[in-house]
């Protein structure tokens, strides 16, 4: 699925706050929501043997996660690089846990509730015993992934976190935070540049060479060898790219940057699937170019942007709900996907009122979680700490 990536609270109070980056994070989170809706149509097609399963709208929406990783690297480096003389490693980890973990726990709870609504039914129609659902919830709360085929991999689809699939990206996000605190922050800008280049080469080799055989960048959601190492490369390259950008960033003033970036993201995600003839994945190549070239430019442009009061206010609002939205929307998707399969609906035209309900309920749930749970609990934890 964010994040770290989503942390507006990580900017030091003495530094300028890039509100438009918050807004772009929110735009990307909303696009992930719509991508997963269209993924549901694809999933229903495959399950019912009714089509090829290619996602035909926002086909590249999954690389919003890679955009989050770049934002995360930029935010963390910008906020913390010059604070280590007055902050130790544990204090950094505590800040990150306070920022990220409350919503991770809430996502596990909501995922358990929606799975209960579905009768604890796996995708193959069998029923998962309650004890394994509770185990899955507990392990998710502690960010311990499920091994495919294990009893607590309760949906039977191989997901690292079967009660809330997008939590896989938080797993790698946590790894990125640990590596930053222990190693990356100590690197000179020159060495960070070299590291980013090496990771970029690995990234291109893995995804353009189609090592995963997915024909896209969308790896990391399960815990097998290809997905673990692919997910690690997928996170580390944009993560370090964002940090390098933060270290070398020289601000400019650009009007309309938020709208330029938002429209560009929509256009990039809406490009149809690109079939390949040969060993090179053209679809993967397109996504690698987006991640390595276009996304860093969009982050730079967003950081350079100037806005009026209305745009700034809107950016703050959608930025605030972006992480909760990313975390809470997929449990709703599980119910939606099961409904699509049962009804044999494969297009937006078939069920647009239900899609509208899914969108509105996901955003409303995210907002309620933000205001009634996430913000209050983070404030309480910060005071206790």
mmCIF file of C-alpha atoms in Angstrom:
data_model
loop_
_atom_site.group_PDB
_atom_site.id
_atom_site.type_symbol
_atom_site.label_atom_id
_atom_site.label_comp_id
_atom_site.label_asym_id
_atom_site.label_seq_id
_atom_site.Cartn_x
_atom_site.Cartn_y
_atom_site.Cartn_z
ATOM 1 C CA UNK A 1 0.000 0.000 0.000
ATOM 2 C CA UNK A 2 2.638 5.021 2.902
ATOM 3 C CA UNK A 3 3.653 7.042 5.791
ATOM 4 C CA UNK A 4 6.727 7.919 7.153
ATOM 5 C CA UNK A 5 5.953 8.757 3.754
ATOM 6 C CA UNK A 6 3.046 10.469 5.353
ATOM 7 C CA UNK A 7 4.651 12.376 8.163
ATOM 8 C CA UNK A 8 3.884 16.064 8.148
ATOM 9 C CA UNK A 9 4.729 16.130 11.855
ATOM 10 C CA UNK A 10 8.333 15.223 11.112
ATOM 11 C CA UNK A 11 9.325 18.659 9.872
ATOM 12 C CA UNK A 12 11.266 20.604 12.444
ATOM 13 C CA UNK A 13 9.342 23.597 13.693
ATOM 14 C CA UNK A 14 12.218 25.926 12.855
ATOM 15 C CA UNK A 15 12.181 24.970 9.182
ATOM 16 C CA UNK A 16 9.803 25.876 6.374
ATOM 17 C CA UNK A 17 6.979 23.386 6.050
ATOM 18 C CA UNK A 18 6.312 22.142 2.535
ATOM 19 C CA UNK A 19 2.517 22.071 2.619
ATOM 20 C CA UNK A 20 2.185 21.193 -1.040
ATOM 21 C CA UNK A 21 4.088 17.962 -0.480
ATOM 22 C CA UNK A 22 1.430 17.076 2.099
ATOM 23 C CA UNK A 23 -1.165 17.729 -0.567
ATOM 24 C CA UNK A 24 0.611 15.586 -3.148
ATOM 25 C CA UNK A 25 0.836 12.776 -0.616
ATOM 26 C CA UNK A 26 -2.929 13.083 -0.216
ATOM 27 C CA UNK A 27 -3.512 13.064 -3.976
ATOM 28 C CA UNK A 28 -1.398 9.920 -4.292
ATOM 29 C CA UNK A 29 -3.312 8.227 -1.445
ATOM 30 C CA UNK A 30 -6.635 8.990 -3.153
ATOM 31 C CA UNK A 31 -5.284 7.606 -6.422
ATOM 32 C CA UNK A 32 -4.260 4.416 -4.592
ATOM 33 C CA UNK A 33 -7.864 4.106 -3.402
ATOM 34 C CA UNK A 34 -9.149 4.345 -6.979
ATOM 35 C CA UNK A 35 -6.429 2.042 -8.269
ATOM 36 C CA UNK A 36 -7.560 -0.640 -5.833
ATOM 37 C CA UNK A 37 -11.155 -0.203 -6.993
ATOM 38 C CA UNK A 38 -10.130 -0.935 -10.575
ATOM 39 C CA UNK A 39 -7.896 -3.728 -9.319
ATOM 40 C CA UNK A 40 -11.075 -5.240 -7.881
ATOM 41 C CA UNK A 41 -12.645 -5.419 -11.333
ATOM 42 C CA UNK A 42 -9.511 -7.157 -12.578
ATOM 43 C CA UNK A 43 -9.538 -9.576 -9.651
ATOM 44 C CA UNK A 44 -13.198 -10.429 -10.265
ATOM 45 C CA UNK A 45 -12.457 -11.070 -13.949
ATOM 46 C CA UNK A 46 -9.670 -13.499 -13.163
ATOM 47 C CA UNK A 47 -11.600 -15.287 -10.418
ATOM 48 C CA UNK A 48 -14.636 -15.791 -12.658
ATOM 49 C CA UNK A 49 -12.574 -16.559 -15.788
ATOM 50 C CA UNK A 50 -14.228 -13.589 -17.475
ATOM 51 C CA UNK A 51 -11.195 -11.772 -18.914
ATOM 52 C CA UNK A 52 -7.445 -11.292 -18.960
ATOM 53 C CA UNK A 53 -7.403 -9.402 -15.639
ATOM 54 C CA UNK A 54 -5.457 -6.407 -16.942
ATOM 55 C CA UNK A 55 -6.253 -3.234 -15.007
ATOM 56 C CA UNK A 56 -7.550 -0.801 -17.598
ATOM 57 C CA UNK A 57 -7.903 2.368 -15.525
ATOM 58 C CA UNK A 58 -5.078 3.840 -13.428
ATOM 59 C CA UNK A 59 -3.056 0.785 -14.434
ATOM 60 C CA UNK A 60 0.109 2.140 -12.786
ATOM 61 C CA UNK A 61 -1.532 3.310 -9.577
ATOM 62 C CA UNK A 62 0.546 0.890 -7.495
ATOM 63 C CA UNK A 63 3.643 3.051 -8.026
ATOM 64 C CA UNK A 64 2.044 5.673 -5.804
ATOM 65 C CA UNK A 65 3.749 3.624 -3.073
ATOM 66 C CA UNK A 66 7.105 4.391 -4.700
ATOM 67 C CA UNK A 67 6.156 8.067 -4.719
ATOM 68 C CA UNK A 68 5.473 7.729 -0.989
ATOM 69 C CA UNK A 69 8.933 6.224 -0.489
ATOM 70 C CA UNK A 70 10.581 9.201 -2.204
ATOM 71 C CA UNK A 71 8.532 11.612 -0.104
ATOM 72 C CA UNK A 72 9.468 9.657 3.004
ATOM 73 C CA UNK A 73 13.167 9.885 2.274
ATOM 74 C CA UNK A 74 12.893 13.602 1.560
ATOM 75 C CA UNK A 75 10.891 14.315 4.729
ATOM 76 C CA UNK A 76 13.081 12.255 7.049
ATOM 77 C CA UNK A 77 16.354 13.644 5.736
ATOM 78 C CA UNK A 78 15.045 17.210 5.768
ATOM 79 C CA UNK A 79 13.619 16.910 9.264
ATOM 80 C CA UNK A 80 16.326 14.907 11.029
ATOM 81 C CA UNK A 81 19.723 15.163 9.334
ATOM 82 C CA UNK A 82 20.807 18.180 11.371
ATOM 83 C CA UNK A 83 19.224 17.080 14.671
ATOM 84 C CA UNK A 84 21.416 14.161 15.673
ATOM 85 C CA UNK A 85 23.589 16.198 18.018
ATOM 86 C CA UNK A 86 20.555 16.662 20.246
ATOM 87 C CA UNK A 87 18.776 13.360 19.524
ATOM 88 C CA UNK A 88 19.807 9.734 19.925
ATOM 89 C CA UNK A 89 18.765 6.690 17.923
ATOM 90 C CA UNK A 90 16.092 5.570 20.382
ATOM 91 C CA UNK A 91 14.506 9.036 20.375
ATOM 92 C CA UNK A 92 14.318 8.879 16.578
ATOM 93 C CA UNK A 93 12.734 5.425 16.644
ATOM 94 C CA UNK A 94 10.268 6.564 19.287
ATOM 95 C CA UNK A 95 9.206 9.528 17.155
ATOM 96 C CA UNK A 96 8.705 7.304 14.147
ATOM 97 C CA UNK A 97 6.763 4.701 16.117
ATOM 98 C CA UNK A 98 4.487 7.384 17.557
ATOM 99 C CA UNK A 99 3.893 8.700 14.058
ATOM 100 C CA UNK A 100 3.258 5.395 12.332
ATOM 101 C CA UNK A 101 2.260 2.638 14.688
ATOM 102 C CA UNK A 102 -1.083 3.780 16.151
ATOM 103 C CA UNK A 103 -2.722 3.682 12.710
ATOM 104 C CA UNK A 104 -1.051 0.368 11.937
ATOM 105 C CA UNK A 105 -2.770 -1.079 15.017
ATOM 106 C CA UNK A 106 -6.079 0.479 14.004
ATOM 107 C CA UNK A 107 -5.701 -0.966 10.499
ATOM 108 C CA UNK A 108 -5.255 -4.438 11.992
ATOM 109 C CA UNK A 109 -8.387 -4.010 14.116
ATOM 110 C CA UNK A 110 -10.478 -2.760 11.191
ATOM 111 C CA UNK A 111 -9.130 -5.580 9.032
ATOM 112 C CA UNK A 112 -10.226 -8.106 11.649
ATOM 113 C CA UNK A 113 -13.694 -6.570 11.867
ATOM 114 C CA UNK A 114 -14.225 -6.634 8.090
ATOM 115 C CA UNK A 115 -12.945 -10.215 7.923
ATOM 116 C CA UNK A 116 -15.452 -11.132 10.631
ATOM 117 C CA UNK A 117 -18.219 -9.461 8.611
ATOM 118 C CA UNK A 118 -17.205 -11.727 5.730
ATOM 119 C CA UNK A 119 -17.533 -14.766 7.999
ATOM 120 C CA UNK A 120 -13.762 -15.408 8.225
ATOM 121 C CA UNK A 121 -14.007 -16.824 4.699
ATOM 122 C CA UNK A 122 -10.840 -17.342 2.648
ATOM 123 C CA UNK A 123 -10.734 -16.663 -1.068
ATOM 124 C CA UNK A 124 -11.154 -20.384 -1.741
ATOM 125 C CA UNK A 125 -14.400 -20.469 0.265
ATOM 126 C CA UNK A 126 -13.077 -22.273 3.335
ATOM 127 C CA UNK A 127 -13.429 -20.789 6.819
ATOM 128 C CA UNK A 128 -10.448 -19.694 8.916
ATOM 129 C CA UNK A 129 -10.605 -20.661 12.611
ATOM 130 C CA UNK A 130 -10.992 -17.685 14.939
ATOM 131 C CA UNK A 131 -7.745 -18.470 16.769
ATOM 132 C CA UNK A 132 -5.717 -17.893 13.606
ATOM 133 C CA UNK A 133 -7.530 -14.651 12.824
ATOM 134 C CA UNK A 134 -6.694 -13.364 16.299
ATOM 135 C CA UNK A 135 -3.101 -14.509 15.796
ATOM 136 C CA UNK A 136 -2.942 -12.656 12.496
ATOM 137 C CA UNK A 137 -4.259 -9.500 14.147
ATOM 138 C CA UNK A 138 -1.705 -9.688 16.956
ATOM 139 C CA UNK A 139 1.192 -10.318 14.570
ATOM 140 C CA UNK A 140 0.119 -7.439 12.353
ATOM 141 C CA UNK A 141 0.086 -5.129 15.370
ATOM 142 C CA UNK A 142 3.714 -6.105 16.011
ATOM 143 C CA UNK A 143 4.647 -5.858 12.303
ATOM 144 C CA UNK A 144 5.451 -9.572 12.018
ATOM 145 C CA UNK A 145 4.667 -10.816 8.493
ATOM 146 C CA UNK A 146 2.838 -14.047 7.722
ATOM 147 C CA UNK A 147 4.605 -16.748 5.738
ATOM 148 C CA UNK A 148 2.530 -17.865 2.716
ATOM 149 C CA UNK A 149 0.589 -21.000 3.597
ATOM 150 C CA UNK A 150 0.934 -20.557 7.354
ATOM 151 C CA UNK A 151 -2.301 -20.954 9.369
ATOM 152 C CA UNK A 152 -2.277 -17.249 10.293
ATOM 153 C CA UNK A 153 -2.055 -16.256 6.605
ATOM 154 C CA UNK A 154 -5.791 -16.197 6.938
ATOM 155 C CA UNK A 155 -7.056 -15.203 3.488
ATOM 156 C CA UNK A 156 -4.968 -17.729 1.583
ATOM 157 C CA UNK A 157 -3.665 -15.219 -0.942
ATOM 158 C CA UNK A 158 -0.069 -15.102 0.262
ATOM 159 C CA UNK A 159 -0.233 -11.584 1.689
ATOM 160 C CA UNK A 160 2.384 -10.523 4.218
ATOM 161 C CA UNK A 161 -0.395 -8.947 6.297
ATOM 162 C CA UNK A 162 -3.608 -10.699 5.245
ATOM 163 C CA UNK A 163 -5.933 -8.568 7.374
ATOM 164 C CA UNK A 164 -4.659 -5.361 5.765
ATOM 165 C CA UNK A 165 -2.584 -5.956 2.652
ATOM 166 C CA UNK A 166 -1.012 -2.483 2.192
ATOM 167 C CA UNK A 167 0.750 -2.799 5.564
ATOM 168 C CA UNK A 168 3.528 -4.533 3.593
ATOM 169 C CA UNK A 169 4.861 -1.111 2.592
ATOM 170 C CA UNK A 170 5.065 -0.112 6.274
ATOM 171 C CA UNK A 171 7.178 -3.220 6.869
ATOM 172 C CA UNK A 172 9.741 -1.957 4.369
ATOM 173 C CA UNK A 173 9.283 1.608 5.574
ATOM 174 C CA UNK A 174 10.350 0.494 9.046
ATOM 175 C CA UNK A 175 13.424 -1.183 7.562
ATOM 176 C CA UNK A 176 14.249 2.066 5.751
ATOM 177 C CA UNK A 177 13.940 4.047 8.979
ATOM 178 C CA UNK A 178 16.252 1.624 10.794
ATOM 179 C CA UNK A 179 18.851 1.790 8.027
ATOM 180 C CA UNK A 180 18.650 5.583 8.009
ATOM 181 C CA UNK A 181 19.221 5.856 11.763
ATOM 182 C CA UNK A 182 22.042 3.325 11.884
ATOM 183 C CA UNK A 183 23.848 3.908 8.584
ATOM 184 C CA UNK A 184 22.498 6.260 5.928
ATOM 185 C CA UNK A 185 22.447 9.431 8.018
ATOM 186 C CA UNK A 186 26.183 9.021 8.635
ATOM 187 C CA UNK A 187 27.035 8.996 4.932
ATOM 188 C CA UNK A 188 28.450 12.042 3.208
ATOM 189 C CA UNK A 189 26.394 13.460 0.352
ATOM 190 C CA UNK A 190 28.917 12.067 -2.132
ATOM 191 C CA UNK A 191 28.682 8.557 -0.703
ATOM 192 C CA UNK A 192 24.882 8.863 -0.544
ATOM 193 C CA UNK A 193 24.927 9.796 -4.227
ATOM 194 C CA UNK A 194 27.015 6.720 -5.071
ATOM 195 C CA UNK A 195 24.732 4.509 -2.977
ATOM 196 C CA UNK A 196 21.677 5.887 -4.769
ATOM 197 C CA UNK A 197 23.282 5.220 -8.166
ATOM 198 C CA UNK A 198 24.085 1.622 -7.209
ATOM 199 C CA UNK A 199 20.559 1.081 -5.883
ATOM 200 C CA UNK A 200 19.175 2.668 -9.053
ATOM 201 C CA UNK A 201 21.113 0.169 -11.179
ATOM 202 C CA UNK A 202 19.807 -2.724 -9.063
ATOM 203 C CA UNK A 203 16.308 -1.279 -9.326
ATOM 204 C CA UNK A 204 16.495 -1.072 -13.123
ATOM 205 C CA UNK A 205 18.021 -4.567 -13.401
ATOM 206 C CA UNK A 206 15.319 -6.096 -11.223
ATOM 207 C CA UNK A 207 12.281 -4.460 -12.777
ATOM 208 C CA UNK A 208 13.296 -3.880 -16.397
ATOM 209 C CA UNK A 209 14.797 -7.368 -16.447
ATOM 210 C CA UNK A 210 11.498 -8.647 -15.005
ATOM 211 C CA UNK A 211 13.206 -10.788 -12.366
ATOM 212 C CA UNK A 212 9.899 -11.187 -10.509
ATOM 213 C CA UNK A 213 8.063 -12.068 -13.747
ATOM 214 C CA UNK A 214 5.285 -9.689 -12.664
ATOM 215 C CA UNK A 215 6.004 -7.386 -15.615
ATOM 216 C CA UNK A 216 5.733 -4.386 -13.300
ATOM 217 C CA UNK A 217 7.222 -2.833 -10.168
ATOM 218 C CA UNK A 218 4.471 -4.198 -7.908
ATOM 219 C CA UNK A 219 6.501 -6.500 -5.646
ATOM 220 C CA UNK A 220 6.881 -6.682 -1.877
ATOM 221 C CA UNK A 221 3.393 -7.686 -0.784
ATOM 222 C CA UNK A 222 4.356 -11.234 0.231
ATOM 223 C CA UNK A 223 7.383 -12.664 2.031
ATOM 224 C CA UNK A 224 8.898 -15.071 -0.524
ATOM 225 C CA UNK A 225 12.485 -14.497 -1.712
ATOM 226 C CA UNK A 226 11.640 -12.547 -4.850
ATOM 227 C CA UNK A 227 9.193 -10.255 -3.073
ATOM 228 C CA UNK A 228 11.383 -9.662 -0.029
ATOM 229 C CA UNK A 229 14.518 -8.721 -1.951
ATOM 230 C CA UNK A 230 12.519 -7.009 -4.672
ATOM 231 C CA UNK A 231 10.543 -5.085 -2.063
ATOM 232 C CA UNK A 232 13.755 -4.052 -0.335
ATOM 233 C CA UNK A 233 15.210 -2.723 -3.592
ATOM 234 C CA UNK A 234 11.876 -1.115 -4.412
ATOM 235 C CA UNK A 235 11.931 0.786 -1.123
ATOM 236 C CA UNK A 236 15.627 1.629 -0.833
ATOM 237 C CA UNK A 237 16.155 3.258 -4.216
ATOM 238 C CA UNK A 238 13.404 5.906 -4.001
ATOM 239 C CA UNK A 239 14.005 6.260 -0.252
ATOM 240 C CA UNK A 240 17.672 7.202 -0.733
ATOM 241 C CA UNK A 241 16.762 9.249 -3.803
ATOM 242 C CA UNK A 242 14.452 11.343 -1.617
ATOM 243 C CA UNK A 243 17.209 11.807 0.964
ATOM 244 C CA UNK A 244 19.700 12.860 -1.688
ATOM 245 C CA UNK A 245 17.150 15.322 -3.036
ATOM 246 C CA UNK A 246 16.607 16.803 0.429
ATOM 247 C CA UNK A 247 20.340 17.282 0.939
ATOM 248 C CA UNK A 248 20.911 18.960 -2.412
ATOM 249 C CA UNK A 249 17.606 20.809 -2.727
ATOM 250 C CA UNK A 250 17.770 24.497 -3.623
ATOM 251 C CA UNK A 251 14.315 26.068 -3.385
ATOM 252 C CA UNK A 252 12.726 28.089 -6.148
ATOM 253 C CA UNK A 253 9.315 29.712 -6.362
ATOM 254 C CA UNK A 254 6.946 28.009 -8.763
ATOM 255 C CA UNK A 255 3.303 28.985 -9.149
ATOM 256 C CA UNK A 256 0.712 26.294 -9.798
ATOM 257 C CA UNK A 257 3.080 23.521 -8.751
ATOM 258 C CA UNK A 258 0.421 21.581 -6.838
ATOM 259 C CA UNK A 259 -1.900 21.355 -9.819
ATOM 260 C CA UNK A 260 0.895 20.595 -12.263
ATOM 261 C CA UNK A 261 2.116 17.753 -10.052
ATOM 262 C CA UNK A 262 -1.374 16.390 -9.362
ATOM 263 C CA UNK A 263 -2.349 16.298 -13.028
ATOM 264 C CA UNK A 264 0.990 14.703 -13.877
ATOM 265 C CA UNK A 265 0.488 11.943 -11.312
ATOM 266 C CA UNK A 266 -2.978 11.183 -12.674
ATOM 267 C CA UNK A 267 -1.630 11.095 -16.236
ATOM 268 C CA UNK A 268 1.288 8.841 -15.294
ATOM 269 C CA UNK A 269 -0.937 6.362 -13.473
ATOM 270 C CA UNK A 270 -3.498 6.318 -16.285
ATOM 271 C CA UNK A 271 -1.071 5.138 -19.001
ATOM 272 C CA UNK A 272 -2.332 1.747 -20.257
ATOM 273 C CA UNK A 273 -0.419 -1.473 -19.715
ATOM 274 C CA UNK A 274 2.568 -1.694 -22.051
ATOM 275 C CA UNK A 275 3.039 -5.220 -23.444
ATOM 276 C CA UNK A 276 6.543 -6.515 -24.139
ATOM 277 C CA UNK A 277 8.090 -8.476 -26.981
ATOM 278 C CA UNK A 278 11.231 -10.054 -25.605
ATOM 279 C CA UNK A 279 13.040 -10.339 -22.293
ATOM 280 C CA UNK A 280 12.886 -6.644 -21.344
ATOM 281 C CA UNK A 281 9.739 -5.541 -19.528
ATOM 282 C CA UNK A 282 8.547 -2.381 -21.249
ATOM 283 C CA UNK A 283 5.885 -1.928 -18.610
ATOM 284 C CA UNK A 284 8.563 -2.197 -15.926
ATOM 285 C CA UNK A 285 10.796 0.198 -17.861
ATOM 286 C CA UNK A 286 8.046 2.804 -17.941
ATOM 287 C CA UNK A 287 7.502 2.502 -14.190
ATOM 288 C CA UNK A 288 11.248 2.659 -13.473
ATOM 289 C CA UNK A 289 11.469 5.895 -15.494
ATOM 290 C CA UNK A 290 8.559 7.318 -13.494
ATOM 291 C CA UNK A 291 10.254 6.438 -10.206
ATOM 292 C CA UNK A 292 13.825 7.375 -11.115
ATOM 293 C CA UNK A 293 13.196 10.526 -13.129
ATOM 294 C CA UNK A 294 9.688 11.946 -12.965
ATOM 295 C CA UNK A 295 8.841 11.394 -9.288
ATOM 296 C CA UNK A 296 11.984 13.142 -7.975
ATOM 297 C CA UNK A 297 11.179 16.070 -10.250
ATOM 298 C CA UNK A 298 7.623 16.199 -8.914
ATOM 299 C CA UNK A 299 8.880 16.190 -5.314
ATOM 300 C CA UNK A 300 11.305 19.008 -6.182
ATOM 301 C CA UNK A 301 8.535 20.936 -7.939
ATOM 302 C CA UNK A 302 6.139 20.420 -5.031
ATOM 303 C CA UNK A 303 8.757 21.668 -2.581
ATOM 304 C CA UNK A 304 9.286 24.727 -4.783
ATOM 305 C CA UNK A 305 5.592 25.476 -5.113
ATOM 306 C CA UNK A 306 3.866 28.544 -3.762
ATOM 307 C CA UNK A 307 0.148 28.511 -3.152
ATOM 308 C CA UNK A 308 -2.785 30.636 -2.169
ATOM 309 C CA UNK A 309 -4.649 30.129 1.097
ATOM 310 C CA UNK A 310 -7.271 27.793 -0.371
ATOM 311 C CA UNK A 311 -4.729 25.475 -1.978
ATOM 312 C CA UNK A 312 -2.648 25.410 1.194
ATOM 313 C CA UNK A 313 -5.709 24.562 3.295
ATOM 314 C CA UNK A 314 -6.766 21.799 0.922
ATOM 315 C CA UNK A 315 -3.217 20.411 0.921
ATOM 316 C CA UNK A 316 -3.180 20.262 4.700
ATOM 317 C CA UNK A 317 -6.547 18.485 4.819
ATOM 318 C CA UNK A 318 -5.825 15.766 2.278
ATOM 319 C CA UNK A 319 -2.277 15.459 3.593
ATOM 320 C CA UNK A 320 -3.589 14.813 7.091
ATOM 321 C CA UNK A 321 -5.941 12.031 5.989
ATOM 322 C CA UNK A 322 -3.494 10.451 3.528
ATOM 323 C CA UNK A 323 -1.895 7.971 5.925
ATOM 324 C CA UNK A 324 -5.175 6.979 7.635
ATOM 325 C CA UNK A 325 -6.788 6.577 4.202
ATOM 326 C CA UNK A 326 -3.962 4.374 2.996
ATOM 327 C CA UNK A 327 -4.209 2.195 6.101
ATOM 328 C CA UNK A 328 -7.994 1.828 6.470
ATOM 329 C CA UNK A 329 -9.278 1.592 2.905
ATOM 330 C CA UNK A 330 -8.134 -1.914 2.000
ATOM 331 C CA UNK A 331 -10.165 -3.815 4.611
ATOM 332 C CA UNK A 332 -13.192 -2.226 2.936
ATOM 333 C CA UNK A 333 -11.796 -3.378 -0.411
ATOM 334 C CA UNK A 334 -11.804 -7.013 0.708
ATOM 335 C CA UNK A 335 -15.573 -6.845 1.163
ATOM 336 C CA UNK A 336 -15.953 -4.959 -2.115
ATOM 337 C CA UNK A 337 -13.858 -7.532 -4.004
ATOM 338 C CA UNK A 338 -15.915 -10.442 -2.643
ATOM 339 C CA UNK A 339 -19.083 -8.633 -3.679
ATOM 340 C CA UNK A 340 -17.745 -8.006 -7.192
ATOM 341 C CA UNK A 341 -16.867 -11.679 -7.581
ATOM 342 C CA UNK A 342 -20.293 -12.800 -6.386
ATOM 343 C CA UNK A 343 -22.197 -10.318 -8.568
ATOM 344 C CA UNK A 344 -19.852 -10.809 -11.545
ATOM 345 C CA UNK A 345 -19.308 -7.076 -12.016
ATOM 346 C CA UNK A 346 -16.254 -6.084 -14.048
ATOM 347 C CA UNK A 347 -16.640 -2.410 -14.930
ATOM 348 C CA UNK A 348 -17.378 0.870 -13.207
ATOM 349 C CA UNK A 349 -20.579 1.192 -15.208
ATOM 350 C CA UNK A 350 -21.849 -2.034 -13.656
ATOM 351 C CA UNK A 351 -21.776 -0.754 -10.094
ATOM 352 C CA UNK A 352 -20.871 2.933 -9.860
ATOM 353 C CA UNK A 353 -23.241 3.643 -6.911
ATOM 354 C CA UNK A 354 -21.438 0.988 -4.837
ATOM 355 C CA UNK A 355 -18.065 2.360 -5.919
ATOM 356 C CA UNK A 356 -19.175 5.804 -4.770
ATOM 357 C CA UNK A 357 -20.166 4.300 -1.415
ATOM 358 C CA UNK A 358 -16.753 2.608 -1.104
ATOM 359 C CA UNK A 359 -14.940 5.882 -1.834
ATOM 360 C CA UNK A 360 -17.044 7.974 0.543
ATOM 361 C CA UNK A 361 -16.941 5.402 3.345
ATOM 362 C CA UNK A 362 -13.157 4.978 3.023
ATOM 363 C CA UNK A 363 -12.521 8.714 3.213
ATOM 364 C CA UNK A 364 -15.027 9.175 6.050
ATOM 365 C CA UNK A 365 -13.501 6.307 8.027
ATOM 366 C CA UNK A 366 -10.022 7.754 7.496
ATOM 367 C CA UNK A 367 -11.142 11.163 8.726
ATOM 368 C CA UNK A 368 -12.827 9.713 11.812
ATOM 369 C CA UNK A 369 -9.758 7.618 12.627
ATOM 370 C CA UNK A 370 -7.564 10.693 12.237
ATOM 371 C CA UNK A 371 -9.600 12.967 14.486
ATOM 372 C CA UNK A 372 -10.918 10.525 17.076
ATOM 373 C CA UNK A 373 -7.968 8.189 17.375
ATOM 374 C CA UNK A 374 -4.709 8.963 15.560
ATOM 375 C CA UNK A 375 -4.178 12.609 16.475
ATOM 376 C CA UNK A 376 -5.285 12.231 20.124
ATOM 377 C CA UNK A 377 -3.218 9.086 20.719
ATOM 378 C CA UNK A 378 -0.116 10.601 19.122
ATOM 379 C CA UNK A 379 -0.459 13.717 21.258
ATOM 380 C CA UNK A 380 -0.839 11.567 24.387
ATOM 381 C CA UNK A 381 2.161 9.405 23.502
ATOM 382 C CA UNK A 382 4.260 12.475 22.753
ATOM 383 C CA UNK A 383 3.446 13.945 26.156
ATOM 384 C CA UNK A 384 4.218 10.650 27.875
ATOM 385 C CA UNK A 385 7.517 10.418 26.043
#
